[in-house]
Amino acid sequence: MADTTETEEIVQLKLLINEESNKVVFAEAGKDFVDILCSFLTLPLGTIARLSRKDSNIGPVSVGCLNSLYQSVVDLDKGYLWTDSIKEMLLQPKNSSEDYCSSIKLNIDDTQPT
């Protein structure tokens, strides 16, 4: 098996925080940070449900009824669907902004490229 090396990318973010209320008053960020934030908006709901169940460091994160809907599809017998690939398509939806998101410094979407 080949060695894989992860490169650590640095994304700059400067915050001005009101210490009394512990709230952000002002934020200054570069293009990389804005690209990462915008990429979150491109994630399909199925990907959000899958990642929140799988990669949370505080246990499963509940995203309203989204988790229940996702689990229902996981538990659904393939006989109820036209083809086997439909279940996979629902559980591993493709991101329409795949090309854009693959070039940013932080990529949390583990869906395989098409």
Coordinates of N, CA and C in Angstrom, one line a residue:
M1 N 0.8 -1.2 0.0 CA 0.0 0.0 0.0 C 0.9 1.2 0.0
A2 N 0.6 2.2 -0.8 CA 1.4 3.4 -0.9 C 1.1 4.3 0.3
D3 N 2.2 5.0 0.7 CA 2.1 6.0 1.7 C 1.3 7.2 1.3
T4 N 0.4 7.7 2.1 CA -0.3 8.9 1.8 C 0.1 9.9 2.8
T5 N 0.4 11.1 2.3 CA 0.8 12.2 3.1 C -0.2 13.3 3.0
E6 N -0.6 13.8 4.2 CA -1.5 14.9 4.2 C -0.8 16.2 4.4
T7 N -1.1 17.1 3.6 CA -0.5 18.4 3.8 C -1.4 19.3 4.6
E8 N -0.8 20.1 5.5 CA -1.6 20.9 6.3 C -1.7 22.3 5.7
E9 N -2.9 22.8 5.5 CA -3.1 24.1 4.9 C -3.5 25.0 6.0
I10 N -3.1 26.3 5.8 CA -3.4 27.3 6.8 C -4.4 28.3 6.2
V11 N -5.5 28.5 6.9 CA -6.5 29.5 6.4 C -6.5 30.6 7.5
Q12 N -6.2 31.8 7.1 CA -6.2 32.9 8.0 C -7.6 33.5 8.3
L13 N -7.8 33.8 9.6 CA -9.1 34.4 10.0 C -8.7 35.2 11.2
K14 N -9.1 36.5 11.2 CA -8.9 37.4 12.3 C -10.2 37.8 12.8
L15 N -10.4 37.7 14.2 CA -11.6 38.0 14.8 C -11.4 39.1 15.9
L16 N -12.4 40.0 15.9 CA -12.5 41.0 17.0 C -13.7 40.5 17.9
I17 N -13.4 40.2 19.1 CA -14.4 39.6 20.0 C -14.7 40.5 21.2
N18 N -16.0 40.8 21.4 CA -16.4 41.5 22.6 C -16.3 40.5 23.8
E19 N -15.3 40.8 24.7 CA -15.0 39.8 25.8 C -16.2 39.8 26.8
E20 N -16.9 40.9 26.9 CA -18.0 40.9 27.8 C -19.2 40.0 27.4
S21 N -19.5 40.1 26.1 CA -20.6 39.2 25.6 C -20.2 38.0 24.9
N22 N -18.8 37.9 24.7 CA -18.2 36.7 24.1 C -18.8 36.5 22.7
K23 N -19.0 37.6 21.9 CA -19.5 37.6 20.6 C -18.6 38.2 19.6
V24 N -18.6 37.7 18.4 CA -17.7 38.3 17.4 C -18.3 39.6 16.9
V25 N -17.5 40.7 16.9 CA -17.8 42.0 16.5 C -17.5 42.2 15.0
F26 N -16.3 41.7 14.7 CA -15.8 41.9 13.3 C -14.9 40.7 12.9
A27 N -15.0 40.3 11.7 CA -14.2 39.2 11.2 C -13.5 39.6 9.9
E28 N -12.3 39.3 9.8 CA -11.5 39.6 8.5 C -11.0 38.2 8.0
A29 N -11.3 37.9 6.8 CA -10.8 36.6 6.2 C -10.5 36.8 4.8
G30 N -9.6 35.9 4.3 CA -9.2 35.9 2.9 C -10.2 35.1 2.1
K31 N -9.8 35.0 0.8 CA -10.6 34.3 -0.2 C -10.8 32.8 0.2
D32 N -9.7 32.2 0.7 CA -9.7 30.8 1.1 C -10.9 30.5 2.1
F33 N -11.0 31.3 3.1 CA -12.0 31.1 4.1 C -13.4 31.3 3.6
V34 N -13.6 32.3 2.7 CA -14.9 32.5 2.1 C -15.2 31.4 1.2
D35 N -14.3 30.9 0.4 CA -14.5 29.7 -0.4 C -15.0 28.5 0.4
I36 N -14.4 28.3 1.5 CA -14.8 27.2 2.4 C -16.2 27.3 2.9
L37 N -16.5 28.5 3.3 CA -17.9 28.8 3.8 C -18.9 28.6 2.7
C38 N -18.6 29.1 1.5 CA -19.5 28.9 0.4 C -19.7 27.5 0.0
S39 N -18.6 26.7 0.1 CA -18.7 25.3 -0.3 C -19.6 24.5 0.6
F40 N -19.8 24.9 1.9 CA -20.8 24.3 2.7 C -22.2 24.4 2.2
L41 N -22.5 25.4 1.5 CA -23.8 25.6 0.9 C -24.1 24.7 -0.3
T42 N -23.0 24.1 -0.9 CA -23.2 23.3 -2.0 C -23.4 21.8 -1.7
L43 N -23.2 21.5 -0.4 CA -23.3 20.1 0.0 C -24.8 19.6 -0.1
P44 N -25.0 18.4 -0.7 CA -26.4 17.9 -0.7 C -26.7 17.4 0.7
L45 N -28.0 17.5 1.0 CA -28.5 17.1 2.4 C -28.1 15.7 2.8
G46 N -28.1 14.8 1.9 CA -27.7 13.4 2.2 C -26.2 13.4 2.7
T47 N -25.4 14.2 2.1 CA -24.0 14.2 2.5 C -23.9 14.9 3.9
I48 N -24.6 15.9 4.2 CA -24.6 16.5 5.5 C -25.0 15.5 6.5
A49 N -26.1 14.8 6.3 CA -26.6 13.8 7.2 C -25.5 12.7 7.5
R50 N -24.9 12.2 6.4 CA -23.9 11.1 6.5 C -22.7 11.6 7.3
L51 N -22.2 12.8 6.9 CA -21.0 13.3 7.6 C -21.2 13.7 9.1
S52 N -22.4 14.2 9.4 CA -22.7 14.5 10.8 C -22.8 13.3 11.7
R53 N -23.2 12.2 11.1 CA -23.3 10.9 11.8 C -21.9 10.3 12.0
K54 N -21.1 10.4 10.9 CA -19.8 9.7 10.8 C -18.7 10.4 11.5
D55 N -18.5 11.7 11.2 CA -17.3 12.4 11.6 C -17.4 13.3 12.8
S56 N -18.5 13.2 13.5 CA -18.6 14.1 14.7 C -17.7 13.7 15.8
N57 N -16.9 14.6 16.4 CA -16.1 14.2 17.5 C -16.8 14.3 18.9
I58 N -18.1 14.6 18.8 CA -18.9 14.7 20.0 C -20.1 13.7 20.0
G59 N -20.0 12.7 19.1 CA -21.1 11.8 18.9 C -22.0 12.2 17.8
P60 N -23.0 11.4 17.5 CA -24.0 11.8 16.4 C -24.6 13.1 16.6
V61 N -24.6 13.9 15.6 CA -25.2 15.2 15.6 C -26.6 15.2 15.0
S62 N -27.6 15.6 15.7 CA -28.9 15.6 15.1 C -29.2 16.9 14.3
V63 N -29.6 16.7 13.1 CA -30.0 17.8 12.2 C -31.5 17.7 11.9
G64 N -32.2 18.0 12.9 CA -33.7 17.9 12.8 C -34.1 16.5 12.4
C65 N -35.1 16.4 11.5 CA -35.6 15.1 11.0 C -34.7 14.5 9.9
L66 N -33.7 15.3 9.5 CA -32.8 14.8 8.4 C -32.1 13.5 8.8
N67 N -31.7 13.3 10.0 CA -31.1 12.0 10.5 C -32.1 10.9 10.4
S68 N -33.3 11.1 10.8 CA -34.3 10.0 10.7 C -34.6 9.6 9.2
L69 N -34.7 10.6 8.4 CA -34.9 10.4 7.0 C -33.8 9.6 6.4
Y70 N -32.6 10.0 6.7 CA -31.4 9.3 6.2 C -31.3 7.9 6.7
Q71 N -31.6 7.6 8.0 CA -31.6 6.3 8.5 C -32.7 5.4 7.9
S72 N -33.8 6.0 7.6 CA -34.9 5.3 6.9 C -34.4 4.8 5.5
V73 N -33.7 5.6 4.8 CA -33.1 5.1 3.5 C -32.1 4.0 3.7
V74 N -31.2 4.2 4.8 CA -30.2 3.1 5.1 C -30.9 1.8 5.3
D75 N -32.0 1.8 6.1 CA -32.8 0.6 6.5 C -33.7 0.1 5.4
L76 N -33.9 0.9 4.4 CA -34.9 0.5 3.3 C -34.4 -0.7 2.5
D77 N -35.2 -1.7 2.3 CA -34.9 -2.9 1.5 C -34.8 -2.4 0.1
K78 N -33.7 -2.9 -0.6 CA -33.5 -2.5 -2.0 C -34.6 -3.0 -2.9
G79 N -35.4 -4.0 -2.5 CA -36.5 -4.4 -3.3 C -37.6 -3.4 -3.5
Y80 N -37.6 -2.4 -2.7 CA -38.6 -1.3 -2.8 C -38.2 -0.2 -3.8
L81 N -37.0 -0.3 -4.4 CA -36.5 0.6 -5.3 C -36.3 0.0 -6.7
W82 N -36.4 0.8 -7.7 CA -36.3 0.3 -9.1 C -35.0 -0.4 -9.3
T83 N -33.9 0.2 -8.9 CA -32.5 -0.5 -9.1 C -31.7 -0.3 -7.8
D84 N -30.7 -1.1 -7.7 CA -29.8 -1.0 -6.5 C -29.1 0.3 -6.5
S85 N -28.8 0.9 -7.6 CA -28.0 2.1 -7.6 C -28.8 3.3 -7.1
I86 N -30.1 3.2 -7.0 CA -30.9 4.3 -6.5 C -30.6 4.5 -5.0
K87 N -30.5 3.5 -4.3 CA -30.2 3.6 -2.8 C -28.9 4.2 -2.7
E88 N -27.9 3.8 -3.4 CA -26.6 4.4 -3.3 C -26.6 5.9 -3.7
M89 N -27.4 6.2 -4.7 CA -27.5 7.6 -5.2 C -28.1 8.5 -4.0
L90 N -29.1 7.9 -3.3 CA -29.7 8.7 -2.2 C -28.8 8.8 -1.0
L91 N -28.0 7.8 -0.7 CA -27.1 7.8 0.4 C -25.7 8.5 0.2
Q92 N -25.3 8.5 -1.1 CA -24.1 9.1 -1.5 C -24.3 10.1 -2.6
P93 N -25.1 11.2 -2.4 CA -25.4 12.1 -3.5 C -24.2 12.8 -4.0
K94 N -24.2 13.1 -5.3 CA -23.1 13.8 -5.9 C -23.3 15.3 -5.7
N95 N -22.2 16.0 -5.5 CA -22.2 17.5 -5.4 C -22.1 18.1 -6.7
S96 N -23.1 19.0 -7.1 CA -23.0 19.6 -8.4 C -21.9 20.6 -8.5
S97 N -21.3 21.0 -7.4 CA -20.2 21.9 -7.5 C -18.9 21.2 -7.1
E98 N -18.8 19.9 -7.5 CA -17.7 19.1 -7.2 C -16.3 19.7 -7.7
D99 N -16.3 20.2 -8.9 CA -15.0 20.8 -9.4 C -14.6 21.9 -8.6
Y100 N -15.5 22.8 -8.3 CA -15.2 24.0 -7.5 C -14.7 23.6 -6.1
C101 N -15.4 22.7 -5.5 CA -15.1 22.3 -4.1 C -13.8 21.5 -4.0
S102 N -13.4 20.8 -5.0 CA -12.2 20.0 -4.9 C -10.9 20.9 -4.9
S103 N -11.0 22.2 -5.3 CA -9.9 23.0 -5.4 C -9.7 23.9 -4.1
I104 N -10.6 23.8 -3.2 CA -10.4 24.7 -2.0 C -9.6 24.0 -0.9
K105 N -9.1 24.7 0.0 CA -8.1 24.2 1.0 C -8.7 23.2 2.0
L106 N -10.0 23.3 2.2 CA -10.6 22.4 3.2 C -11.8 21.7 2.4
N107 N -11.7 20.4 2.3 CA -12.7 19.6 1.6 C -13.3 18.6 2.6
I108 N -14.5 18.8 3.1 CA -15.0 17.8 4.1 C -15.9 16.8 3.4
D109 N -16.2 17.0 2.1 CA -17.1 16.1 1.4 C -16.3 14.8 1.0
D110 N -16.6 13.7 1.5 CA -15.8 12.5 1.2 C -16.4 11.7 0.0
T111 N -17.4 12.2 -0.7 CA -18.0 11.6 -1.8 C -16.9 11.4 -2.9
Q112 N -16.9 10.3 -3.5 CA -15.9 10.0 -4.6 C -16.2 10.8 -5.8
P113 N -15.3 11.4 -6.5 CA -15.5 12.2 -7.7 C -16.1 11.3 -8.8
T114 N -16.9 11.9 -9.7 CA -17.4 11.1 -10.8 C -16.6 11.3 -12.0

